[in-house]
């Protein structure tokens, strides 16, 4: 292993797959939602319920990844997950009812959960094999570009497409990108099994006194970020004047804010240590959600877009890296467990929002749930012990 392999093609392939499933799969729904409501395809409440079905699928996908965590299993299931994404996204172009869209978003979420766990996990193990773990966070740049691309696709096609047709740009673009990304990862020089350095490392225990607070903190992160990331354009639509560019541009601001975040939080983790950087990420996200709550209208929406959009990926990559440092022998299984927990609390967020709306509450006031979850995450993060 004296010759160091080229990182760029591998990181680009992983980033491309995350762009496909997260940008063109999951988060394209956020800028689409206000227009699907305006087209009469959905109501606001149905939109919240459909988001919950997608997050349920994400949870199922993460749990499947927890089961299929070995290299051979990842190589077998990852292409099928990508195929499921492509087929379900194509089918969404024909979904004219909330019921049909709910079922398809469930399937799309399953593919998202599997790919979001398995692709970075496979790359992380490959990087560890070549002693290049410090570059692992760069794969999440695919999510950042995917958010920007999803916003642009919705904006450019607005006025040309209507109703279920609005899914076509994301569906067509997913096909070549998913194919190319998988072709690159299929060539990785990975052993079928990754041996542990010491026999005692074979313990299957994920939770201990150090990692349990980290898991509980991450649960708060999942619920805390998902409300603004799902409903911010809808809140903008309800708070600003009709026809305001903020309805569309709020999501674009979120997307642009994510772009430097993997590099920024990777760097802050190196400078401050992952634990301190994680604590800072919770404080920043909490400030963003509070801005949307306490500064109604354009200022609060824009602050929330910048602070939450520029931080949530940092929380993900720092948590994954810190947890793997606590249990280096468990690799993909550990990543899947974290994502499963994260997705469970994401699922609870839109569901509780739907319950709150049924009780007569407003979408804006539901953001207090996100603020409380991030405060929970910060408190537990303070209890994670520092280690050299």
Short mmCIF file of C-alpha atoms in Angstrom, two decimals:
data_model
loop_
_atom_site.label_atom_id
_atom_site.label_comp_id
_atom_site.label_asym_id
_atom_site.label_seq_id
_atom_site.Cartn_x
_atom_site.Cartn_y
_atom_site.Cartn_z
CA UNK A 1 0.00 0.00 0.00
CA UNK A 2 2.98 2.26 -0.60
CA UNK A 3 1.32 3.93 -3.60
CA UNK A 4 -1.45 6.25 -2.45
CA UNK A 5 -4.59 5.94 -4.60
CA UNK A 6 -6.35 8.91 -6.18
CA UNK A 7 -9.03 10.19 -3.81
CA UNK A 8 -10.89 12.52 -6.14
CA UNK A 9 -12.73 9.92 -8.29
CA UNK A 10 -13.87 8.00 -5.22
CA UNK A 11 -15.03 11.08 -3.30
CA UNK A 12 -16.73 12.42 -6.44
CA UNK A 13 -18.58 9.13 -6.93
CA UNK A 14 -19.80 9.11 -3.33
CA UNK A 15 -20.78 12.76 -3.54
CA UNK A 16 -22.69 12.07 -6.76
CA UNK A 17 -24.71 9.29 -5.16
CA UNK A 18 -25.58 11.51 -2.19
CA UNK A 19 -26.56 14.25 -4.63
CA UNK A 20 -28.92 11.81 -6.33
CA UNK A 21 -30.68 10.32 -3.31
CA UNK A 22 -30.61 13.34 -0.99
CA UNK A 23 -30.80 16.29 -3.38
CA UNK A 24 -32.91 14.83 -6.19
CA UNK A 25 -34.71 12.34 -3.95
CA UNK A 26 -35.40 13.71 -0.50
CA UNK A 27 -34.91 17.47 -0.44
CA UNK A 28 -36.28 18.34 -3.86
CA UNK A 29 -39.63 17.85 -2.11
CA UNK A 30 -39.06 20.95 0.03
CA UNK A 31 -39.04 23.55 -2.79
CA UNK A 32 -41.67 21.53 -4.68
CA UNK A 33 -44.14 21.50 -1.78
CA UNK A 34 -45.45 25.09 -2.07
CA UNK A 35 -46.09 24.57 -5.79
CA UNK A 36 -47.75 21.18 -5.32
CA UNK A 37 -50.05 22.90 -2.83
CA UNK A 38 -50.73 25.76 -5.25
CA UNK A 39 -51.43 23.29 -8.07
CA UNK A 40 -54.05 21.63 -5.89
CA UNK A 41 -52.22 18.29 -5.73
CA UNK A 42 -51.77 18.50 -1.94
CA UNK A 43 -52.88 20.44 1.12
CA UNK A 44 -50.39 21.67 3.71
CA UNK A 45 -51.45 18.89 6.09
CA UNK A 46 -51.10 16.24 3.39
CA UNK A 47 -47.66 17.64 2.61
CA UNK A 48 -46.60 17.13 6.23
CA UNK A 49 -47.99 13.59 6.24
CA UNK A 50 -46.21 12.69 3.00
CA UNK A 51 -42.94 14.00 4.45
CA UNK A 52 -43.47 11.60 7.36
CA UNK A 53 -43.87 8.65 4.96
CA UNK A 54 -40.59 9.59 3.31
CA UNK A 55 -38.82 9.74 6.68
CA UNK A 56 -40.34 6.40 7.65
CA UNK A 57 -38.82 4.96 4.50
CA UNK A 58 -35.50 6.56 5.41
CA UNK A 59 -35.66 4.83 8.79
CA UNK A 60 -36.43 1.48 7.15
CA UNK A 61 -33.52 1.99 4.76
CA UNK A 62 -31.14 2.79 7.61
CA UNK A 63 -32.30 -0.30 9.52
CA UNK A 64 -31.71 -2.43 6.43
CA UNK A 65 -28.23 -0.91 6.20
CA UNK A 66 -27.70 -1.86 9.85
CA UNK A 67 -28.50 -5.44 8.84
CA UNK A 68 -26.48 -5.33 5.59
CA UNK A 69 -23.31 -3.70 6.92
CA UNK A 70 -20.62 -5.97 5.54
CA UNK A 71 -18.68 -5.03 2.41
CA UNK A 72 -20.12 -7.90 0.37
CA UNK A 73 -23.65 -6.97 1.46
CA UNK A 74 -23.11 -3.29 0.63
CA UNK A 75 -21.85 -4.13 -2.84
CA UNK A 76 -24.89 -6.33 -3.41
CA UNK A 77 -27.61 -4.01 -2.08
CA UNK A 78 -26.32 -0.55 -3.09
CA UNK A 79 -27.09 -0.85 -6.84
CA UNK A 80 -30.59 -2.16 -6.06
CA UNK A 81 -31.19 0.80 -3.75
CA UNK A 82 -30.16 3.18 -6.53
CA UNK A 83 -32.50 1.41 -8.95
CA UNK A 84 -35.34 1.80 -6.44
CA UNK A 85 -34.62 5.52 -6.22
CA UNK A 86 -34.73 5.96 -9.99
CA UNK A 87 -37.93 3.93 -10.46
CA UNK A 88 -39.82 5.57 -7.58
CA UNK A 89 -38.81 9.06 -8.74
CA UNK A 90 -39.97 8.29 -12.28
CA UNK A 91 -43.28 6.99 -10.90
CA UNK A 92 -43.79 10.24 -8.95
CA UNK A 93 -44.24 12.01 -12.29
CA UNK A 94 -47.54 10.13 -12.62
CA UNK A 95 -48.73 10.46 -9.00
CA UNK A 96 -51.77 12.73 -8.95
CA UNK A 97 -53.11 11.72 -5.53
CA UNK A 98 -51.76 12.12 -2.00
CA UNK A 99 -52.12 8.37 -1.41
CA UNK A 100 -50.02 7.40 -4.44
CA UNK A 101 -47.39 10.00 -3.64
CA UNK A 102 -47.20 8.78 -0.02
CA UNK A 103 -46.44 5.21 -1.17
CA UNK A 104 -43.81 6.38 -3.64
CA UNK A 105 -42.16 8.71 -1.13
CA UNK A 106 -41.97 5.75 1.27
CA UNK A 107 -40.09 3.70 -1.34
CA UNK A 108 -37.90 6.66 -2.23
CA UNK A 109 -37.06 7.09 1.45
CA UNK A 110 -36.00 3.44 1.74
CA UNK A 111 -33.55 3.88 -1.12
CA UNK A 112 -32.31 7.13 0.38
CA UNK A 113 -31.65 5.58 3.77
CA UNK A 114 -29.73 2.67 2.29
CA UNK A 115 -27.56 4.75 -0.02
CA UNK A 116 -26.93 7.53 2.50
CA UNK A 117 -25.53 4.97 4.95
CA UNK A 118 -23.84 2.51 2.65
CA UNK A 119 -22.04 4.76 0.15
CA UNK A 120 -20.23 6.97 2.72
CA UNK A 121 -19.55 3.93 4.94
CA UNK A 122 -17.93 2.03 2.09
CA UNK A 123 -15.82 5.07 1.22
CA UNK A 124 -14.90 5.71 4.87
CA UNK A 125 -13.64 2.16 5.27
CA UNK A 126 -11.68 2.50 2.03
CA UNK A 127 -10.17 5.77 3.25
CA UNK A 128 -9.29 4.16 6.60
CA UNK A 129 -7.58 1.32 4.74
CA UNK A 130 -5.44 3.90 2.95
CA UNK A 131 -5.02 6.14 6.04
CA UNK A 132 -6.90 9.07 4.54
CA UNK A 133 -9.84 9.36 6.97
CA UNK A 134 -9.41 13.13 7.30
CA UNK A 135 -10.94 13.53 3.83
CA UNK A 136 -14.12 11.63 4.69
CA UNK A 137 -16.31 14.68 5.25
CA UNK A 138 -15.84 15.89 1.67
CA UNK A 139 -18.21 13.24 0.35
CA UNK A 140 -21.07 15.25 1.88
CA UNK A 141 -20.41 18.03 -0.63
CA UNK A 142 -22.75 15.98 -2.83
CA UNK A 143 -25.61 16.85 -0.50
CA UNK A 144 -24.73 20.54 -0.74
CA UNK A 145 -24.64 20.55 -4.53
CA UNK A 146 -27.82 18.47 -4.56
CA UNK A 147 -29.68 21.08 -2.52
CA UNK A 148 -28.62 23.85 -4.91
CA UNK A 149 -29.45 21.73 -7.94
CA UNK A 150 -32.88 20.78 -6.58
CA UNK A 151 -33.68 24.44 -5.99
CA UNK A 152 -32.58 25.42 -9.50
CA UNK A 153 -34.49 22.57 -11.14
CA UNK A 154 -37.71 23.59 -9.42
CA UNK A 155 -37.22 27.28 -10.23
CA UNK A 156 -36.29 26.75 -13.88
CA UNK A 157 -39.16 24.34 -14.55
CA UNK A 158 -41.74 26.50 -12.75
CA UNK A 159 -44.22 27.73 -15.33
CA UNK A 160 -43.29 24.95 -17.74
CA UNK A 161 -44.49 22.02 -15.63
CA UNK A 162 -47.48 21.60 -13.36
CA UNK A 163 -48.64 19.11 -10.73
CA UNK A 164 -46.94 15.71 -10.84
CA UNK A 165 -45.01 16.79 -13.96
CA UNK A 166 -42.78 18.86 -11.68
CA UNK A 167 -40.91 15.65 -10.71
CA UNK A 168 -39.58 15.07 -14.24
CA UNK A 169 -36.31 17.07 -14.05
CA UNK A 170 -35.15 15.27 -10.90
CA UNK A 171 -36.19 11.89 -12.30
CA UNK A 172 -34.38 12.24 -15.62
CA UNK A 173 -31.19 13.63 -14.09
CA UNK A 174 -31.04 10.81 -11.51
CA UNK A 175 -30.57 8.10 -14.13
CA UNK A 176 -27.09 8.92 -15.55
CA UNK A 177 -25.75 10.20 -12.23
CA UNK A 178 -26.76 7.07 -10.29
CA UNK A 179 -25.31 4.82 -12.99
CA UNK A 180 -21.96 6.66 -13.11
CA UNK A 181 -21.57 6.91 -9.33
CA UNK A 182 -22.14 3.21 -8.78
CA UNK A 183 -19.77 2.23 -11.60
CA UNK A 184 -16.97 4.08 -9.82
CA UNK A 185 -17.62 2.60 -6.37
CA UNK A 186 -17.95 -0.90 -7.79
CA UNK A 187 -14.24 -0.71 -8.71
CA UNK A 188 -12.96 0.01 -5.19
CA UNK A 189 -10.13 -2.27 -4.09
CA UNK A 190 -11.77 -3.42 -0.88
CA UNK A 191 -11.34 -6.80 0.85
CA UNK A 192 -14.53 -8.75 1.35
CA UNK A 193 -14.19 -8.39 5.12
CA UNK A 194 -12.28 -5.75 7.09
CA UNK A 195 -10.23 -7.54 9.78
CA UNK A 196 -10.03 -6.09 13.26
CA UNK A 197 -6.56 -5.32 14.50
CA UNK A 198 -7.16 -7.05 17.82
CA UNK A 199 -9.47 -9.95 18.72
CA UNK A 200 -11.07 -8.02 21.56
CA UNK A 201 -12.26 -5.42 19.07
CA UNK A 202 -14.87 -7.88 17.85
CA UNK A 203 -17.29 -6.84 20.60
CA UNK A 204 -20.63 -5.88 19.10
CA UNK A 205 -21.44 -3.31 21.77
CA UNK A 206 -22.33 0.11 20.33
CA UNK A 207 -23.35 1.96 23.49
CA UNK A 208 -21.14 2.72 26.47
CA UNK A 209 -20.66 5.60 28.90
CA UNK A 210 -18.93 7.69 26.24
CA UNK A 211 -21.09 6.95 23.21
CA UNK A 212 -24.57 6.92 24.81
CA UNK A 213 -24.68 10.72 25.32
CA UNK A 214 -23.52 11.13 21.72
CA UNK A 215 -26.38 8.96 20.45
CA UNK A 216 -28.93 10.85 22.56
CA UNK A 217 -27.53 14.16 21.34
CA UNK A 218 -27.78 13.03 17.72
CA UNK A 219 -31.44 12.18 18.26
CA UNK A 220 -32.07 15.85 19.06
CA UNK A 221 -30.14 16.91 15.96
CA UNK A 222 -32.42 14.84 13.74
CA UNK A 223 -35.64 16.39 14.99
CA UNK A 224 -34.14 19.86 15.34
CA UNK A 225 -33.01 20.38 11.77
CA UNK A 226 -35.77 18.57 9.89
CA UNK A 227 -38.56 21.09 10.52
CA UNK A 228 -36.87 24.09 8.87
CA UNK A 229 -35.37 21.83 6.19
CA UNK A 230 -38.85 20.56 5.30
CA UNK A 231 -41.14 23.52 5.88
CA UNK A 232 -39.08 26.72 5.62
CA UNK A 233 -40.30 27.62 2.08
CA UNK A 234 -43.86 26.89 3.21
CA UNK A 235 -43.45 29.18 6.24
CA UNK A 236 -42.03 31.83 3.91
CA UNK A 237 -45.08 31.47 1.69
CA UNK A 238 -47.39 31.99 4.69
CA UNK A 239 -45.50 34.99 6.09
CA UNK A 240 -44.38 37.10 3.15
CA UNK A 241 -46.35 38.92 0.47
CA UNK A 242 -47.75 36.74 -2.36
CA UNK A 243 -45.37 36.60 -5.28
CA UNK A 244 -42.31 37.41 -3.15
CA UNK A 245 -39.06 35.93 -4.43
CA UNK A 246 -38.35 34.73 -0.87
CA UNK A 247 -40.76 31.82 -1.37
CA UNK A 248 -38.31 30.27 -3.82
CA UNK A 249 -35.07 31.92 -2.72
CA UNK A 250 -35.31 30.79 0.92
CA UNK A 251 -34.49 27.25 -0.18
CA UNK A 252 -31.76 28.49 -2.49
CA UNK A 253 -30.22 30.34 0.49
CA UNK A 254 -30.29 27.08 2.48
CA UNK A 255 -28.66 25.27 -0.43
CA UNK A 256 -25.90 27.85 -0.92
CA UNK A 257 -25.22 27.94 2.83
CA UNK A 258 -24.58 24.19 2.82
CA UNK A 259 -21.93 24.39 0.10
CA UNK A 260 -18.90 25.35 2.26
CA UNK A 261 -20.17 23.49 5.35
CA UNK A 262 -18.37 20.11 4.91
CA UNK A 263 -15.02 21.86 4.48
CA UNK A 264 -15.76 24.41 7.23
CA UNK A 265 -16.81 21.88 9.88
CA UNK A 266 -14.04 19.48 8.90
CA UNK A 267 -11.64 22.36 9.50
CA UNK A 268 -13.28 23.40 12.79
CA UNK A 269 -13.11 19.80 13.97
CA UNK A 270 -9.38 19.79 13.29
CA UNK A 271 -8.82 23.13 15.02
CA UNK A 272 -11.15 22.79 18.03
CA UNK A 273 -11.52 19.04 18.29
CA UNK A 274 -14.63 17.21 17.11
CA UNK A 275 -16.41 17.50 20.46
CA UNK A 276 -16.07 21.28 20.74
CA UNK A 277 -16.98 21.72 17.08
CA UNK A 278 -20.08 19.59 17.59
CA UNK A 279 -21.19 21.71 20.53
CA UNK A 280 -20.74 24.82 18.42
CA UNK A 281 -22.84 23.27 15.64
CA UNK A 282 -25.75 22.70 18.03
CA UNK A 283 -25.58 26.29 19.30
CA UNK A 284 -25.56 27.60 15.73
CA UNK A 285 -28.53 25.51 14.61
CA UNK A 286 -30.49 26.48 17.72
CA UNK A 287 -29.84 30.15 16.98
CA UNK A 288 -31.15 29.63 13.44
CA UNK A 289 -34.43 28.03 14.53
CA UNK A 290 -34.94 30.68 17.22
CA UNK A 291 -34.40 33.37 14.58
CA UNK A 292 -37.31 31.98 12.55
CA UNK A 293 -39.46 31.95 15.70
CA UNK A 294 -38.56 35.32 17.20
CA UNK A 295 -38.04 37.35 14.01
CA UNK A 296 -41.15 36.67 11.89
CA UNK A 297 -40.91 37.51 8.22
CA UNK A 298 -37.93 37.81 5.89
CA UNK A 299 -35.13 38.47 8.47
CA UNK A 300 -35.91 35.40 10.55
CA UNK A 301 -36.40 33.16 7.52
CA UNK A 302 -33.09 34.21 5.99
CA UNK A 303 -31.17 33.80 9.26
CA UNK A 304 -32.67 30.36 9.75
CA UNK A 305 -31.77 29.38 6.20
CA UNK A 306 -28.14 30.43 6.62
CA UNK A 307 -27.52 29.09 10.14
CA UNK A 308 -29.32 25.76 9.83
CA UNK A 309 -28.34 25.19 6.20
CA UNK A 310 -24.69 25.90 6.94
CA UNK A 311 -24.52 23.64 9.99
CA UNK A 312 -26.58 20.45 9.82
CA UNK A 313 -24.11 18.59 7.59
CA UNK A 314 -21.31 19.54 9.97
CA UNK A 315 -23.24 17.87 12.78
CA UNK A 316 -23.61 14.73 10.66
CA UNK A 317 -19.98 14.37 9.60
CA UNK A 318 -18.51 15.29 13.00
CA UNK A 319 -20.82 12.85 14.81
CA UNK A 320 -19.99 10.04 12.40
CA UNK A 321 -16.27 10.65 12.78
CA UNK A 322 -16.37 10.99 16.56
CA UNK A 323 -18.48 7.86 16.97
CA UNK A 324 -16.17 5.84 14.74
CA UNK A 325 -13.24 7.00 16.88
CA UNK A 326 -15.06 5.53 19.90
CA UNK A 327 -15.78 2.22 18.11
CA UNK A 328 -13.35 1.97 15.17
CA UNK A 329 -13.95 -1.75 14.64
CA UNK A 330 -17.67 -1.40 13.84
CA UNK A 331 -17.51 0.98 10.87
CA UNK A 332 -20.61 0.72 8.63
CA UNK A 333 -22.71 -0.89 11.38
CA UNK A 334 -22.10 2.09 13.65
CA UNK A 335 -22.93 4.54 10.87
CA UNK A 336 -26.18 2.71 10.17
CA UNK A 337 -27.17 2.77 13.85
CA UNK A 338 -26.61 6.52 14.03
CA UNK A 339 -28.54 7.20 10.83
CA UNK A 340 -31.39 4.96 12.00
CA UNK A 341 -31.68 6.97 15.22
CA UNK A 342 -31.40 10.24 13.28
CA UNK A 343 -34.11 9.16 10.86
CA UNK A 344 -36.42 8.04 13.67
CA UNK A 345 -36.41 11.52 15.19
CA UNK A 346 -36.75 13.05 11.71
CA UNK A 347 -39.86 10.93 11.25
CA UNK A 348 -41.28 12.20 14.54
CA UNK A 349 -40.81 15.86 13.56
CA UNK A 350 -43.25 16.10 10.61
CA UNK A 351 -45.66 13.69 12.33
CA UNK A 352 -45.83 15.88 15.44
CA UNK A 353 -46.20 18.90 13.15
CA UNK A 354 -49.24 17.25 11.57
CA UNK A 355 -50.69 16.56 15.02
CA UNK A 356 -50.08 20.18 16.01
CA UNK A 357 -51.83 21.46 12.87
CA UNK A 358 -54.82 19.20 13.59
CA UNK A 359 -55.04 20.77 17.05
CA UNK A 360 -55.27 24.23 15.52
CA UNK A 361 -51.61 25.21 15.79
CA UNK A 362 -49.64 26.99 13.10
CA UNK A 363 -46.75 25.74 11.02
CA UNK A 364 -44.60 28.60 12.29
CA UNK A 365 -45.19 27.82 15.96
CA UNK A 366 -44.32 24.15 15.32
CA UNK A 367 -40.70 25.29 15.00
CA UNK A 368 -40.58 25.43 18.82
CA UNK A 369 -40.40 21.64 18.66
CA UNK A 370 -37.21 21.93 16.63
CA UNK A 371 -35.73 24.45 19.05
CA UNK A 372 -36.46 22.17 22.01
CA UNK A 373 -34.89 19.19 20.23
CA UNK A 374 -31.70 21.11 19.49
CA UNK A 375 -31.50 22.26 23.10
CA UNK A 376 -31.83 18.60 24.14
CA UNK A 377 -29.00 17.71 21.75
CA UNK A 378 -26.75 20.46 23.10
CA UNK A 379 -27.28 19.37 26.71
CA UNK A 380 -26.37 15.75 25.93
CA UNK A 381 -23.41 16.90 23.84
CA UNK A 382 -22.04 18.65 26.92
CA UNK A 383 -22.01 15.26 28.65
CA UNK A 384 -19.87 13.52 26.02
CA UNK A 385 -16.45 13.11 27.67
CA UNK A 386 -13.46 14.67 26.00
CA UNK A 387 -10.68 12.28 25.00
CA UNK A 388 -7.21 12.82 23.60
#
